[in-house]
Structures are given as structure tokens and as C-alpha cells.
PDB file of C-alpha atoms in Angstrom:
ATOM      1  CA  UNK A  23      57.667  17.168  24.701  1.00 72.00           C
ATOM      2  CA  UNK A  24      54.273  18.337  26.404  1.00 74.00           C
ATOM      3  CA  UNK A  25      55.312  16.789  29.627  1.00 76.00           C
ATOM      4  CA  UNK A  26      58.588  18.751  29.585  1.00 74.00           C
ATOM      5  CA  UNK A  27      56.884  21.953  28.838  1.00 73.00           C
ATOM      6  CA  UNK A  28      54.260  21.292  31.497  1.00 72.00           C
ATOM      7  CA  UNK A  29      57.069  20.939  34.119  1.00 70.00           C
ATOM      8  CA  UNK A  30      58.709  24.108  33.224  1.00 64.00           C
ATOM      9  CA  UNK A  31      55.325  25.912  33.365  1.00 65.00           C
ATOM     10  CA  UNK A  32      54.758  24.277  36.809  1.00 69.00           C
ATOM     11  CA  UNK A  33      58.226  25.497  37.979  1.00 62.00           C
ATOM     12  CA  UNK A  34      57.841  28.971  36.755  1.00 61.00           C
ATOM     13  CA  UNK A  35      54.414  29.290  38.402  1.00 63.00           C
ATOM     14  CA  UNK A  36      55.816  27.948  41.602  1.00 60.00           C
ATOM     15  CA  UNK A  37      58.512  30.753  41.559  1.00 56.00           C
ATOM     16  CA  UNK A  38      56.466  33.610  40.090  1.00 55.00           C
ATOM     17  CA  UNK A  39      52.985  33.226  41.499  1.00 51.00           C
ATOM     18  CA  UNK A  40      53.328  31.690  44.754  1.00 48.00           C
ATOM     19  CA  UNK A  41      55.224  34.847  46.229  1.00 55.00           C
ATOM     20  CA  UNK A  42      52.288  37.327  45.817  1.00 55.00           C
ATOM     21  CA  UNK A  43      48.673  37.189  44.770  1.00 61.00           C
ATOM     22  CA  UNK A  44      47.419  39.916  42.046  1.00 59.00           C
ATOM     23  CA  UNK A  45      43.950  41.137  42.903  1.00 70.00           C
ATOM     24  CA  UNK A  46      42.777  43.026  39.728  1.00 76.00           C
ATOM     25  CA  UNK A  47      43.885  44.875  36.509  1.00 80.00           C
ATOM     26  CA  UNK A  48      42.378  48.179  35.618  1.00 89.00           C
ATOM     27  CA  UNK A  49      43.480  49.811  32.360  1.00 92.00           C
ATOM     28  CA  UNK A  50      44.301  53.624  32.897  1.00 92.00           C
ATOM     29  CA  UNK A  51      43.675  55.023  29.531  1.00 93.00           C
ATOM     30  CA  UNK A  52      45.277  58.097  28.413  1.00 93.00           C
ATOM     31  CA  UNK A  53      42.554  60.530  26.921  1.00 94.00           C
ATOM     32  CA  UNK A  54      42.531  64.026  25.456  1.00 93.00           C
ATOM     33  CA  UNK A  55      39.320  64.840  27.051  1.00 95.00           C
ATOM     34  CA  UNK A  56      38.008  62.961  29.978  1.00 96.00           C
ATOM     35  CA  UNK A  57      34.509  64.332  29.667  1.00 95.00           C
ATOM     36  CA  UNK A  58      34.157  63.205  26.189  1.00 96.00           C
ATOM     37  CA  UNK A  59      35.547  59.723  27.034  1.00 96.00           C
ATOM     38  CA  UNK A  60      32.907  59.521  29.734  1.00 97.00           C
ATOM     39  CA  UNK A  61      30.242  60.231  27.446  1.00 96.00           C
ATOM     40  CA  UNK A  62      31.310  57.413  25.044  1.00 96.00           C
ATOM     41  CA  UNK A  63      31.682  54.769  27.900  1.00 97.00           C
ATOM     42  CA  UNK A  64      28.648  55.920  29.700  1.00 97.00           C
ATOM     43  CA  UNK A  65      26.086  56.661  26.974  1.00 96.00           C
ATOM     44  CA  UNK A  66      27.111  53.843  24.434  1.00 95.00           C
ATOM     45  CA  UNK A  67      28.319  51.231  26.596  1.00 95.00           C
ATOM     46  CA  UNK A  68      26.715  51.833  29.927  1.00 96.00           C
ATOM     47  CA  UNK A  69      29.543  52.221  32.418  1.00 97.00           C
ATOM     48  CA  UNK A  70      29.006  54.411  35.502  1.00 98.00           C
ATOM     49  CA  UNK A  71      31.516  56.986  37.060  1.00 97.00           C
ATOM     50  CA  UNK A  72      32.614  55.548  40.461  1.00 97.00           C
ATOM     51  CA  UNK A  73      35.034  58.341  41.375  1.00 94.00           C
ATOM     52  CA  UNK A  74      36.841  61.396  39.814  1.00 93.00           C
ATOM     53  CA  UNK A  75      39.242  64.172  40.557  1.00 91.00           C
ATOM     54  CA  UNK A  76      38.783  67.743  39.103  1.00 90.00           C
ATOM     55  CA  UNK A  77      41.348  69.639  37.407  1.00 86.00           C
ATOM     56  CA  UNK A  78      41.992  72.572  39.521  1.00 80.00           C
ATOM     57  CA  UNK A  79      39.031  74.383  40.942  1.00 79.00           C
ATOM     58  CA  UNK A  80      36.312  73.493  38.193  1.00 78.00           C
ATOM     59  CA  UNK A  81      34.740  70.366  39.084  1.00 78.00           C
ATOM     60  CA  UNK A  82      33.068  69.915  35.590  1.00 82.00           C
ATOM     61  CA  UNK A  83      36.654  69.628  33.994  1.00 88.00           C
ATOM     62  CA  UNK A  84      38.245  66.369  35.300  1.00 93.00           C
ATOM     63  CA  UNK A  85      41.843  65.098  35.154  1.00 93.00           C
ATOM     64  CA  UNK A  86      40.920  61.373  36.091  1.00 94.00           C
ATOM     65  CA  UNK A  87      37.878  59.274  36.696  1.00 95.00           C
ATOM     66  CA  UNK A  88      37.216  55.587  37.453  1.00 96.00           C
ATOM     67  CA  UNK A  89      34.240  53.896  35.754  1.00 97.00           C
ATOM     68  CA  UNK A  90      32.707  50.352  36.246  1.00 97.00           C
ATOM     69  CA  UNK A  91      30.284  48.062  34.642  1.00 96.00           C
ATOM     70  CA  UNK A  92      29.663  45.012  36.283  1.00 95.00           C
ATOM     71  CA  UNK A  93      33.012  43.479  37.446  1.00 93.00           C
ATOM     72  CA  UNK A  94      35.122  45.589  34.859  1.00 94.00           C
ATOM     73  CA  UNK A  95      36.882  48.736  35.745  1.00 95.00           C
ATOM     74  CA  UNK A  96      38.278  51.303  33.579  1.00 95.00           C
ATOM     75  CA  UNK A  97      40.177  54.734  34.451  1.00 94.00           C
ATOM     76  CA  UNK A  98      40.181  57.651  31.958  1.00 95.00           C
ATOM     77  CA  UNK A  99      43.268  59.840  32.580  1.00 93.00           C
ATOM     78  CA  UNK A 100      43.783  63.529  31.000  1.00 93.00           C
ATOM     79  CA  UNK A 101      46.879  63.271  28.850  1.00 92.00           C
ATOM     80  CA  UNK A 102      48.459  66.394  30.306  1.00 90.00           C
ATOM     81  CA  UNK A 103      48.287  65.111  33.951  1.00 89.00           C
ATOM     82  CA  UNK A 104      49.426  61.563  32.951  1.00 89.00           C
ATOM     83  CA  UNK A 105      52.330  62.581  31.168  1.00 90.00           C
ATOM     84  CA  UNK A 106      53.229  64.928  34.085  1.00 89.00           C
ATOM     85  CA  UNK A 107      52.964  61.770  36.334  1.00 88.00           C
ATOM     86  CA  UNK A 108      54.706  59.583  34.071  1.00 86.00           C
ATOM     87  CA  UNK A 109      57.141  61.544  31.789  1.00 89.00           C
ATOM     88  CA  UNK A 110      57.812  58.247  29.812  1.00 85.00           C
ATOM     89  CA  UNK A 111      54.428  58.906  28.267  1.00 86.00           C
ATOM     90  CA  UNK A 112      55.234  62.345  26.987  1.00 89.00           C
ATOM     91  CA  UNK A 113      54.437  62.915  23.331  1.00 84.00           C
ATOM     92  CA  UNK A 114      53.274  59.322  22.993  1.00 85.00           C
ATOM     93  CA  UNK A 115      50.413  59.092  20.165  1.00 85.00           C
ATOM     94  CA  UNK A 116      47.317  58.005  22.141  1.00 84.00           C
ATOM     95  CA  UNK A 117      46.210  54.719  20.357  1.00 77.00           C
ATOM     96  CA  UNK A 118      45.974  50.932  21.039  1.00 69.00           C
ATOM     97  CA  UNK A 119      49.104  48.605  20.696  1.00 70.00           C
ATOM     98  CA  UNK A 120      46.848  46.134  22.665  1.00 78.00           C
ATOM     99  CA  UNK A 121      43.193  45.165  22.916  1.00 84.00           C
ATOM    100  CA  UNK A 122      40.992  44.818  25.828  1.00 89.00           C
ATOM    101  CA  UNK A 123      39.121  41.610  26.024  1.00 90.00           C
ATOM    102  CA  UNK A 124      35.867  41.721  27.951  1.00 93.00           C
ATOM    103  CA  UNK A 125      33.689  38.780  28.875  1.00 92.00           C
ATOM    104  CA  UNK A 126      30.018  39.597  28.414  1.00 92.00           C
ATOM    105  CA  UNK A 127      26.688  37.998  29.243  1.00 91.00           C
ATOM    106  CA  UNK A 128      23.972  38.676  26.450  1.00 92.00           C
ATOM    107  CA  UNK A 129      26.474  39.695  23.730  1.00 94.00           C
ATOM    108  CA  UNK A 130      24.017  39.939  21.015  1.00 94.00           C
ATOM    109  CA  UNK A 131      22.095  42.422  23.139  1.00 94.00           C
ATOM    110  CA  UNK A 132      25.137  44.568  23.746  1.00 94.00           C
ATOM    111  CA  UNK A 133      25.969  44.351  19.783  1.00 96.00           C
ATOM    112  CA  UNK A 134      22.561  45.470  18.767  1.00 95.00           C
ATOM    113  CA  UNK A 135      22.843  48.304  21.220  1.00 94.00           C
ATOM    114  CA  UNK A 136      26.212  49.840  19.966  1.00 95.00           C
ATOM    115  CA  UNK A 137      26.570  48.604  16.317  1.00 95.00           C
ATOM    116  CA  UNK A 138      25.042  52.000  14.734  1.00 96.00           C
ATOM    117  CA  UNK A 139      26.963  54.296  17.264  1.00 95.00           C
ATOM    118  CA  UNK A 140      30.752  53.134  17.157  1.00 95.00           C
ATOM    119  CA  UNK A 141      33.354  52.012  14.853  1.00 95.00           C
ATOM    120  CA  UNK A 142      33.111  48.233  14.370  1.00 96.00           C
ATOM    121  CA  UNK A 143      36.636  47.208  13.710  1.00 95.00           C
ATOM    122  CA  UNK A 144      35.795  43.288  13.750  1.00 95.00           C
ATOM    123  CA  UNK A 145      32.194  42.323  13.189  1.00 96.00           C
ATOM    124  CA  UNK A 146      30.306  39.651  15.034  1.00 96.00           C
ATOM    125  CA  UNK A 147      31.720  36.296  14.574  1.00 95.00           C
ATOM    126  CA  UNK A 148      32.469  32.943  16.069  1.00 94.00           C
ATOM    127  CA  UNK A 149      36.077  32.068  16.768  1.00 91.00           C
ATOM    128  CA  UNK A 150      38.123  28.699  16.831  1.00 87.00           C
ATOM    129  CA  UNK A 151      38.473  29.080  20.625  1.00 84.00           C
ATOM    130  CA  UNK A 152      34.798  29.005  21.431  1.00 90.00           C
ATOM    131  CA  UNK A 153      33.603  32.360  21.718  1.00 93.00           C
ATOM    132  CA  UNK A 154      31.383  34.678  19.654  1.00 95.00           C
ATOM    133  CA  UNK A 155      32.889  38.156  19.585  1.00 95.00           C
ATOM    134  CA  UNK A 156      32.969  41.579  18.198  1.00 94.00           C
ATOM    135  CA  UNK A 157      35.536  44.563  18.479  1.00 95.00           C
ATOM    136  CA  UNK A 158      34.997  48.204  18.483  1.00 94.00           C
ATOM    137  CA  UNK A 159      37.319  51.287  18.615  1.00 92.00           C
ATOM    138  CA  UNK A 160      36.736  53.914  21.221  1.00 92.00           C
ATOM    139  CA  UNK A 161      37.378  57.699  20.899  1.00 89.00           C
ATOM    140  CA  UNK A 162      41.036  57.220  21.540  1.00 88.00           C
ATOM    141  CA  UNK A 163      41.461  54.416  19.160  1.00 88.00           C
ATOM    142  CA  UNK A 164      41.427  51.739  21.952  1.00 90.00           C
ATOM    143  CA  UNK A 165      40.272  48.602  20.524  1.00 90.00           C
ATOM    144  CA  UNK A 166      37.608  46.620  22.991  1.00 92.00           C
ATOM    145  CA  UNK A 167      36.583  43.143  22.090  1.00 93.00           C
ATOM    146  CA  UNK A 168      33.426  41.722  23.633  1.00 94.00           C
ATOM    147  CA  UNK A 169      32.977  38.074  23.774  1.00 93.00           C
ATOM    148  CA  UNK A 170      30.740  35.430  25.127  1.00 94.00           C
ATOM    149  CA  UNK A 171      31.330  31.716  25.352  1.00 93.00           C
ATOM    150  CA  UNK A 172      29.384  29.857  22.663  1.00 92.00           C
ATOM    151  CA  UNK A 173      28.488  27.126  25.230  1.00 79.00           C
ATOM    152  CA  UNK A 174      26.524  29.555  27.239  1.00 55.00           C
TER     153      UNK A 174
END
């Protein structure tokens, strides 16, 4: 019954969440070229670089950067560096087996800005759960879904 399910969720929440508090979640995307990925996120979506780490002595070639737009942060990490840091990622194909769901204000404005510059994998539509959304694919194959509540 729903009452039993609610009780089990309540118990799980008590034991799992009450011990610590999560502060944020920032995806760290493995990319072949940090500079090209920056161009995509900066020029098409409007993200700004907030910090970066050069690869070796040349400050123009980056191994990692953090970007932000509003409250959303992403990190872009050069494949060779990330594989060295996390050997479990060695030889894994860069692609999405997940999607990034991003809550947006003025969704139609964003859609008009990017629709002719990106690969749209799901066009603008209303969902059964009360949002209008669309999804795009970035240069590495990661899928970004942008959504706005219909009640706004």
C-alpha cells in the first residue's frame, strides 16, 4: 500500500540523509579538447570559465576548467588527464549514458538562441510532469535537457 511505501521511504531517509548533507553536484565531463568544449559551452550556451588548470607550461592548453551559468556548474576534464587520475575510465568511449536536466527561466529564449547551432535530440515539447523542455547533444555526445515549469 502507499502507506507502507511512505513508511519505508521515511525510514530510508532517516538512516541515509540524516547523517550528512550534500551541498552540490557538479558534473565533471571527460572531453578530448577542453578549449573546444569551452567554446561550445561559452559561445552557444553562455557559460563563463570560473577557474582552469593549464596542461604543462602552455597556459593556452588546458587540462581542466570549471564553468558556471547562474547556479549551474560544470567541469571539463581532458581525457588523458582524467584517465591518469581515474584509471577505471581508461579507454572508455566518451558519450552519455545519462542526461543532464537543467531548470531554466525563459526557456523559449534559450531555444531560439541555440536551435540552429546545436544538434537538437528532442525538440521543444510539453511533458506529462508539467514542464516544457528540449534536449541537445554537446560536442562529446552528452545530452543536456533544458526545462521550464509550465506554471511559470
